[in-house]
JSON list of C-alpha atoms in Angstrom, two decimals:
[
{"chain": "G", "resi": 1, "resn": "MET", "atom": "CA", "xyz": [6.02, 3.14, -17.53]},
{"chain": "G", "resi": 2, "resn": "SER", "atom": "CA", "xyz": [8.12, 2.21, -14.55]},
{"chain": "G", "resi": 3, "resn": "SER", "atom": "CA", "xyz": [6.77, 0.24, -11.64]},
{"chain": "G", "resi": 4, "resn": "THR", "atom": "CA", "xyz": [8.10, 2.53, -8.93]},
{"chain": "G", "resi": 5, "resn": "SER", "atom": "CA", "xyz": [6.09, 2.00, -5.80]},
{"chain": "G", "resi": 6, "resn": "VAL", "atom": "CA", "xyz": [5.30, 5.06, -3.82]},
{"chain": "G", "resi": 7, "resn": "THR", "atom": "CA", "xyz": [4.93, 5.09, -0.09]},
{"chain": "G", "resi": 8, "resn": "VAL", "atom": "CA", "xyz": [3.08, 8.10, 1.19]},
{"chain": "G", "resi": 9, "resn": "ALA", "atom": "CA", "xyz": [4.05, 8.68, 4.77]},
{"chain": "G", "resi": 10, "resn": "ARG", "atom": "CA", "xyz": [1.30, 9.58, 7.21]},
{"chain": "G", "resi": 11, "resn": "VAL", "atom": "CA", "xyz": [2.47, 12.98, 8.33]},
{"chain": "G", "resi": 12, "resn": "THR", "atom": "CA", "xyz": [1.21, 14.40, 11.59]},
{"chain": "G", "resi": 13, "resn": "SER", "atom": "CA", "xyz": [0.01, 17.80, 10.59]},
{"chain": "G", "resi": 14, "resn": "GLU", "atom": "CA", "xyz": [2.21, 20.22, 12.42]},
{"chain": "G", "resi": 15, "resn": "LEU", "atom": "CA", "xyz": [0.88, 23.06, 10.28]},
{"chain": "G", "resi": 16, "resn": "GLN", "atom": "CA", "xyz": [-2.66, 22.47, 11.50]},
{"chain": "G", "resi": 17, "resn": "LYS", "atom": "CA", "xyz": [-1.45, 22.78, 15.07]},
{"chain": "G", "resi": 18, "resn": "ILE", "atom": "CA", "xyz": [0.53, 25.92, 14.32]},
{"chain": "G", "resi": 19, "resn": "VAL", "atom": "CA", "xyz": [-2.45, 27.59, 12.65]},
{"chain": "G", "resi": 20, "resn": "GLY", "atom": "CA", "xyz": [-4.58, 26.61, 15.65]},
{"chain": "G", "resi": 21, "resn": "ARG", "atom": "CA", "xyz": [-2.14, 28.12, 18.11]},
{"chain": "G", "resi": 22, "resn": "ARG", "atom": "CA", "xyz": [-1.72, 31.31, 16.12]},
{"chain": "G", "resi": 23, "resn": "LEU", "atom": "CA", "xyz": [-5.46, 31.69, 15.76]},
{"chain": "G", "resi": 24, "resn": "ARG", "atom": "CA", "xyz": [-5.98, 31.22, 19.49]},
{"chain": "G", "resi": 25, "resn": "GLU", "atom": "CA", "xyz": [-3.29, 33.82, 20.18]},
{"chain": "G", "resi": 26, "resn": "GLN", "atom": "CA", "xyz": [-4.99, 36.27, 17.84]},
{"chain": "G", "resi": 27, "resn": "ARG", "atom": "CA", "xyz": [-8.33, 35.68, 19.54]},
{"chain": "G", "resi": 28, "resn": "GLU", "atom": "CA", "xyz": [-6.86, 36.10, 23.01]},
{"chain": "G", "resi": 29, "resn": "SER", "atom": "CA", "xyz": [-5.02, 39.26, 22.00]},
{"chain": "G", "resi": 30, "resn": "LEU", "atom": "CA", "xyz": [-8.39, 40.63, 20.89]},
{"chain": "G", "resi": 31, "resn": "GLY", "atom": "CA", "xyz": [-9.88, 39.62, 24.24]},
{"chain": "G", "resi": 32, "resn": "LEU", "atom": "CA", "xyz": [-12.60, 37.63, 22.53]},
{"chain": "G", "resi": 33, "resn": "SER", "atom": "CA", "xyz": [-14.37, 34.44, 23.59]},
{"chain": "G", "resi": 34, "resn": "GLN", "atom": "CA", "xyz": [-14.47, 31.57, 21.11]},
{"chain": "G", "resi": 35, "resn": "GLU", "atom": "CA", "xyz": [-18.12, 32.40, 20.57]},
{"chain": "G", "resi": 36, "resn": "ALA", "atom": "CA", "xyz": [-17.47, 36.07, 19.79]},
{"chain": "G", "resi": 37, "resn": "MET", "atom": "CA", "xyz": [-14.50, 35.24, 17.57]},
{"chain": "G", "resi": 38, "resn": "ALA", "atom": "CA", "xyz": [-16.46, 32.56, 15.73]},
{"chain": "G", "resi": 39, "resn": "GLU", "atom": "CA", "xyz": [-19.21, 35.06, 15.02]},
{"chain": "G", "resi": 40, "resn": "ARG", "atom": "CA", "xyz": [-16.68, 37.58, 13.76]},
{"chain": "G", "resi": 41, "resn": "LEU", "atom": "CA", "xyz": [-15.17, 34.99, 11.42]},
{"chain": "G", "resi": 42, "resn": "GLY", "atom": "CA", "xyz": [-18.47, 33.54, 10.28]},
{"chain": "G", "resi": 43, "resn": "TYR", "atom": "CA", "xyz": [-17.63, 30.18, 11.81]},
{"chain": "G", "resi": 44, "resn": "HIS", "atom": "CA", "xyz": [-19.61, 28.01, 14.18]},
{"chain": "G", "resi": 45, "resn": "ARG", "atom": "CA", "xyz": [-18.09, 28.08, 17.66]},
{"chain": "G", "resi": 46, "resn": "THR", "atom": "CA", "xyz": [-17.40, 24.34, 17.64]},
{"chain": "G", "resi": 47, "resn": "PHE", "atom": "CA", "xyz": [-15.64, 24.64, 14.27]},
{"chain": "G", "resi": 48, "resn": "LEU", "atom": "CA", "xyz": [-13.44, 27.43, 15.58]},
{"chain": "G", "resi": 49, "resn": "GLY", "atom": "CA", "xyz": [-12.63, 25.26, 18.61]},
{"chain": "G", "resi": 50, "resn": "SER", "atom": "CA", "xyz": [-11.54, 22.40, 16.39]},
{"chain": "G", "resi": 51, "resn": "VAL", "atom": "CA", "xyz": [-9.38, 24.73, 14.28]},
{"chain": "G", "resi": 52, "resn": "GLU", "atom": "CA", "xyz": [-7.75, 26.09, 17.43]},
{"chain": "G", "resi": 53, "resn": "ARG", "atom": "CA", "xyz": [-7.02, 22.53, 18.57]},
{"chain": "G", "resi": 54, "resn": "GLY", "atom": "CA", "xyz": [-5.30, 21.83, 15.25]},
{"chain": "G", "resi": 55, "resn": "GLU", "atom": "CA", "xyz": [-7.90, 19.27, 14.25]},
{"chain": "G", "resi": 56, "resn": "ARG", "atom": "CA", "xyz": [-8.88, 20.83, 10.94]},
{"chain": "G", "resi": 57, "resn": "ASN", "atom": "CA", "xyz": [-6.97, 20.17, 7.77]},
{"chain": "G", "resi": 58, "resn": "LEU", "atom": "CA", "xyz": [-7.64, 23.60, 6.30]},
{"chain": "G", "resi": 59, "resn": "THR", "atom": "CA", "xyz": [-6.90, 24.42, 2.70]},
{"chain": "G", "resi": 60, "resn": "LEU", "atom": "CA", "xyz": [-4.48, 27.15, 1.70]},
{"chain": "G", "resi": 61, "resn": "ALA", "atom": "CA", "xyz": [-7.38, 29.34, 0.57]},
{"chain": "G", "resi": 62, "resn": "SER", "atom": "CA", "xyz": [-9.09, 28.90, 3.96]},
{"chain": "G", "resi": 63, "resn": "VAL", "atom": "CA", "xyz": [-5.93, 29.92, 5.79]},
{"chain": "G", "resi": 64, "resn": "GLU", "atom": "CA", "xyz": [-5.74, 33.01, 3.60]},
{"chain": "G", "resi": 65, "resn": "GLN", "atom": "CA", "xyz": [-9.37, 33.89, 4.22]},
{"chain": "G", "resi": 66, "resn": "LEU", "atom": "CA", "xyz": [-8.80, 33.49, 7.92]},
{"chain": "G", "resi": 67, "resn": "ALA", "atom": "CA", "xyz": [-5.72, 35.71, 7.79]},
{"chain": "G", "resi": 68, "resn": "ALA", "atom": "CA", "xyz": [-7.58, 38.30, 5.72]},
{"chain": "G", "resi": 69, "resn": "SER", "atom": "CA", "xyz": [-10.42, 38.34, 8.25]},
{"chain": "G", "resi": 70, "resn": "LEU", "atom": "CA", "xyz": [-7.88, 38.89, 11.01]},
{"chain": "G", "resi": 71, "resn": "GLY", "atom": "CA", "xyz": [-5.94, 41.47, 9.03]},
{"chain": "G", "resi": 72, "resn": "VAL", "atom": "CA", "xyz": [-2.66, 39.58, 9.29]},
{"chain": "G", "resi": 73, "resn": "PRO", "atom": "CA", "xyz": [-0.39, 38.08, 6.63]},
{"chain": "G", "resi": 74, "resn": "ALA", "atom": "CA", "xyz": [-1.21, 34.42, 5.99]},
{"chain": "G", "resi": 75, "resn": "LEU", "atom": "CA", "xyz": [2.36, 33.46, 6.78]},
{"chain": "G", "resi": 76, "resn": "ASP", "atom": "CA", "xyz": [1.89, 34.76, 10.32]},
{"chain": "G", "resi": 77, "resn": "LEU", "atom": "CA", "xyz": [-0.64, 31.98, 10.90]},
{"chain": "G", "resi": 78, "resn": "LEU", "atom": "CA", "xyz": [1.73, 29.33, 9.55]},
{"chain": "G", "resi": 79, "resn": "ARG", "atom": "CA", "xyz": [4.92, 30.21, 11.35]},
{"chain": "G", "resi": 80, "resn": "ASP", "atom": "CA", "xyz": [5.90, 28.20, 14.39]},
{"chain": "Q", "resi": 1, "resn": "MET", "atom": "CA", "xyz": [-28.64, 34.51, 18.35]},
{"chain": "Q", "resi": 2, "resn": "SER", "atom": "CA", "xyz": [-27.51, 37.72, 16.72]},
{"chain": "Q", "resi": 3, "resn": "SER", "atom": "CA", "xyz": [-28.17, 38.54, 13.12]},
{"chain": "Q", "resi": 4, "resn": "THR", "atom": "CA", "xyz": [-24.63, 39.62, 12.22]},
{"chain": "Q", "resi": 5, "resn": "SER", "atom": "CA", "xyz": [-24.17, 39.23, 8.51]},
{"chain": "Q", "resi": 6, "resn": "VAL", "atom": "CA", "xyz": [-20.85, 37.90, 7.41]},
{"chain": "Q", "resi": 7, "resn": "THR", "atom": "CA", "xyz": [-19.22, 38.75, 4.14]},
{"chain": "Q", "resi": 8, "resn": "VAL", "atom": "CA", "xyz": [-16.55, 36.31, 3.15]},
{"chain": "Q", "resi": 9, "resn": "ALA", "atom": "CA", "xyz": [-14.21, 37.98, 0.71]},
{"chain": "Q", "resi": 10, "resn": "ARG", "atom": "CA", "xyz": [-13.09, 35.98, -2.30]},
{"chain": "Q", "resi": 11, "resn": "VAL", "atom": "CA", "xyz": [-9.37, 35.84, -1.74]},
{"chain": "Q", "resi": 12, "resn": "THR", "atom": "CA", "xyz": [-7.08, 35.10, -4.62]},
{"chain": "Q", "resi": 13, "resn": "SER", "atom": "CA", "xyz": [-4.95, 32.33, -3.30]},
{"chain": "Q", "resi": 14, "resn": "GLU", "atom": "CA", "xyz": [-1.48, 33.74, -3.17]},
{"chain": "Q", "resi": 15, "resn": "LEU", "atom": "CA", "xyz": [-0.35, 30.76, -1.09]},
{"chain": "Q", "resi": 16, "resn": "GLN", "atom": "CA", "xyz": [-1.28, 28.34, -3.86]},
{"chain": "Q", "resi": 17, "resn": "LYS", "atom": "CA", "xyz": [0.88, 30.31, -6.25]},
{"chain": "Q", "resi": 18, "resn": "ILE", "atom": "CA", "xyz": [3.77, 30.46, -3.82]},
{"chain": "Q", "resi": 19, "resn": "VAL", "atom": "CA", "xyz": [3.67, 26.69, -3.23]},
{"chain": "Q", "resi": 20, "resn": "GLY", "atom": "CA", "xyz": [3.58, 26.20, -6.98]},
{"chain": "Q", "resi": 21, "resn": "ARG", "atom": "CA", "xyz": [6.62, 28.38, -7.56]},
{"chain": "Q", "resi": 22, "resn": "ARG", "atom": "CA", "xyz": [8.57, 26.77, -4.75]},
{"chain": "Q", "resi": 23, "resn": "LEU", "atom": "CA", "xyz": [7.73, 23.31, -5.97]},
{"chain": "Q", "resi": 24, "resn": "ARG", "atom": "CA", "xyz": [8.84, 24.16, -9.49]},
{"chain": "Q", "resi": 25, "resn": "GLU", "atom": "CA", "xyz": [12.10, 25.58, -8.11]},
{"chain": "Q", "resi": 26, "resn": "GLN", "atom": "CA", "xyz": [12.68, 22.38, -6.16]},
{"chain": "Q", "resi": 27, "resn": "ARG", "atom": "CA", "xyz": [12.03, 20.29, -9.25]},
{"chain": "Q", "resi": 28, "resn": "GLU", "atom": "CA", "xyz": [14.33, 22.39, -11.41]},
{"chain": "Q", "resi": 29, "resn": "SER", "atom": "CA", "xyz": [17.07, 22.32, -8.80]},
{"chain": "Q", "resi": 30, "resn": "LEU", "atom": "CA", "xyz": [16.84, 18.52, -8.95]},
{"chain": "Q", "resi": 31, "resn": "GLY", "atom": "CA", "xyz": [17.05, 18.69, -12.75]},
{"chain": "Q", "resi": 32, "resn": "LEU", "atom": "CA", "xyz": [13.85, 16.69, -13.09]},
{"chain": "Q", "resi": 33, "resn": "SER", "atom": "CA", "xyz": [11.12, 16.86, -15.71]},
{"chain": "Q", "resi": 34, "resn": "GLN", "atom": "CA", "xyz": [7.54, 17.24, -14.51]},
{"chain": "Q", "resi": 35, "resn": "GLU", "atom": "CA", "xyz": [7.01, 13.62, -15.40]},
{"chain": "Q", "resi": 36, "resn": "ALA", "atom": "CA", "xyz": [9.99, 12.38, -13.39]},
{"chain": "Q", "resi": 37, "resn": "MET", "atom": "CA", "xyz": [9.10, 14.61, -10.45]},
{"chain": "Q", "resi": 38, "resn": "ALA", "atom": "CA", "xyz": [5.47, 13.51, -10.54]},
{"chain": "Q", "resi": 39, "resn": "GLU", "atom": "CA", "xyz": [6.55, 9.90, -10.41]},
{"chain": "Q", "resi": 40, "resn": "ARG", "atom": "CA", "xyz": [8.82, 10.61, -7.48]},
{"chain": "Q", "resi": 41, "resn": "LEU", "atom": "CA", "xyz": [6.00, 12.32, -5.60]},
{"chain": "Q", "resi": 42, "resn": "GLY", "atom": "CA", "xyz": [3.37, 9.77, -6.52]},
{"chain": "Q", "resi": 43, "resn": "TYR", "atom": "CA", "xyz": [1.40, 12.37, -8.44]},
{"chain": "Q", "resi": 44, "resn": "HIS", "atom": "CA", "xyz": [0.05, 12.31, -11.94]},
{"chain": "Q", "resi": 45, "resn": "ARG", "atom": "CA", "xyz": [2.06, 14.63, -14.20]},
{"chain": "Q", "resi": 46, "resn": "THR", "atom": "CA", "xyz": [-0.96, 16.77, -15.01]},
{"chain": "Q", "resi": 47, "resn": "PHE", "atom": "CA", "xyz": [-1.73, 17.15, -11.29]},
{"chain": "Q", "resi": 48, "resn": "LEU", "atom": "CA", "xyz": [1.84, 18.24, -10.61]},
{"chain": "Q", "resi": 49, "resn": "GLY", "atom": "CA", "xyz": [1.55, 20.75, -13.45]},
{"chain": "Q", "resi": 50, "resn": "SER", "atom": "CA", "xyz": [-1.59, 22.24, -11.94]},
{"chain": "Q", "resi": 51, "resn": "VAL", "atom": "CA", "xyz": [0.06, 22.47, -8.51]},
{"chain": "Q", "resi": 52, "resn": "GLU", "atom": "CA", "xyz": [3.05, 24.24, -10.06]},
{"chain": "Q", "resi": 53, "resn": "ARG", "atom": "CA", "xyz": [0.71, 26.70, -11.75]},
{"chain": "Q", "resi": 54, "resn": "GLY", "atom": "CA", "xyz": [-0.90, 27.48, -8.39]},
{"chain": "Q", "resi": 55, "resn": "GLU", "atom": "CA", "xyz": [-4.23, 26.05, -9.44]},
{"chain": "Q", "resi": 56, "resn": "ARG", "atom": "CA", "xyz": [-4.61, 23.55, -6.61]},
{"chain": "Q", "resi": 57, "resn": "ASN", "atom": "CA", "xyz": [-6.06, 24.53, -3.29]},
{"chain": "Q", "resi": 58, "resn": "LEU", "atom": "CA", "xyz": [-3.96, 22.07, -1.32]},
{"chain": "Q", "resi": 59, "resn": "THR", "atom": "CA", "xyz": [-4.65, 21.26, 2.31]},
{"chain": "Q", "resi": 60, "resn": "LEU", "atom": "CA", "xyz": [-2.09, 21.90, 5.02]},
{"chain": "Q", "resi": 61, "resn": "ALA", "atom": "CA", "xyz": [-1.50, 18.15, 5.35]},
{"chain": "Q", "resi": 62, "resn": "SER", "atom": "CA", "xyz": [-0.85, 17.87, 1.60]},
{"chain": "Q", "resi": 63, "resn": "VAL", "atom": "CA", "xyz": [1.69, 20.68, 1.74]},
{"chain": "Q", "resi": 64, "resn": "GLU", "atom": "CA", "xyz": [3.42, 18.89, 4.59]},
{"chain": "Q", "resi": 65, "resn": "GLN", "atom": "CA", "xyz": [3.46, 15.59, 2.74]},
{"chain": "Q", "resi": 66, "resn": "LEU", "atom": "CA", "xyz": [4.92, 17.35, -0.27]},
{"chain": "Q", "resi": 67, "resn": "ALA", "atom": "CA", "xyz": [7.58, 19.01, 1.86]},
{"chain": "Q", "resi": 68, "resn": "ALA", "atom": "CA", "xyz": [8.39, 15.71, 3.57]},
{"chain": "Q", "resi": 69, "resn": "SER", "atom": "CA", "xyz": [8.76, 14.00, 0.18]},
{"chain": "Q", "resi": 70, "resn": "LEU", "atom": "CA", "xyz": [11.14, 16.77, -0.87]},
{"chain": "Q", "resi": 71, "resn": "GLY", "atom": "CA", "xyz": [13.02, 16.75, 2.43]},
{"chain": "Q", "resi": 72, "resn": "VAL", "atom": "CA", "xyz": [12.39, 20.43, 3.08]},
{"chain": "Q", "resi": 73, "resn": "PRO", "atom": "CA", "xyz": [10.54, 22.22, 5.89]},
{"chain": "Q", "resi": 74, "resn": "ALA", "atom": "CA", "xyz": [6.91, 22.88, 4.99]},
{"chain": "Q", "resi": 75, "resn": "LEU", "atom": "CA", "xyz": [7.41, 26.58, 5.61]},
{"chain": "Q", "resi": 76, "resn": "ASP", "atom": "CA", "xyz": [9.96, 26.67, 2.79]},
{"chain": "Q", "resi": 77, "resn": "LEU", "atom": "CA", "xyz": [7.15, 25.87, 0.36]},
{"chain": "Q", "resi": 78, "resn": "LEU", "atom": "CA", "xyz": [4.92, 28.61, 1.77]},
{"chain": "Q", "resi": 79, "resn": "ARG", "atom": "CA", "xyz": [7.32, 31.50, 1.91]},
{"chain": "Q", "resi": 80, "resn": "ASP", "atom": "CA", "xyz": [7.25, 34.10, -0.82]}
]
């Protein structure tokens, strides 16, 4: 067993911010309020707000569920 | 409060599988065994194996950390 030490860098989550922006764009293109969109997605309004602000470290499966609910490819929510 | 019922579809996580395939490709292009790659990433070998098989529902931040460790853009790990 080697004694390699591993430094895990604290990475600012750019992906979270991208997903948040894309989600907000989707909502705005649908002309929905956060409250209406949250209801459509089965989220609480405050949770949706935090996702839109890029504050939620979503899992891959959550991103896919979100994309499926919106009817868009998951990659569309992840692309800058 | 409305009584909208929300059905959350069980989505097979395609993204998990994509990340797994991309990670395996990266490892193979580096000519590393799972054990050597796991050590480099600070993972346990069995964890790396499960990621490569698409069994881990990673968070966005984890995908970014992984990409940063590999020196590739996060999107490269998410693209089919």
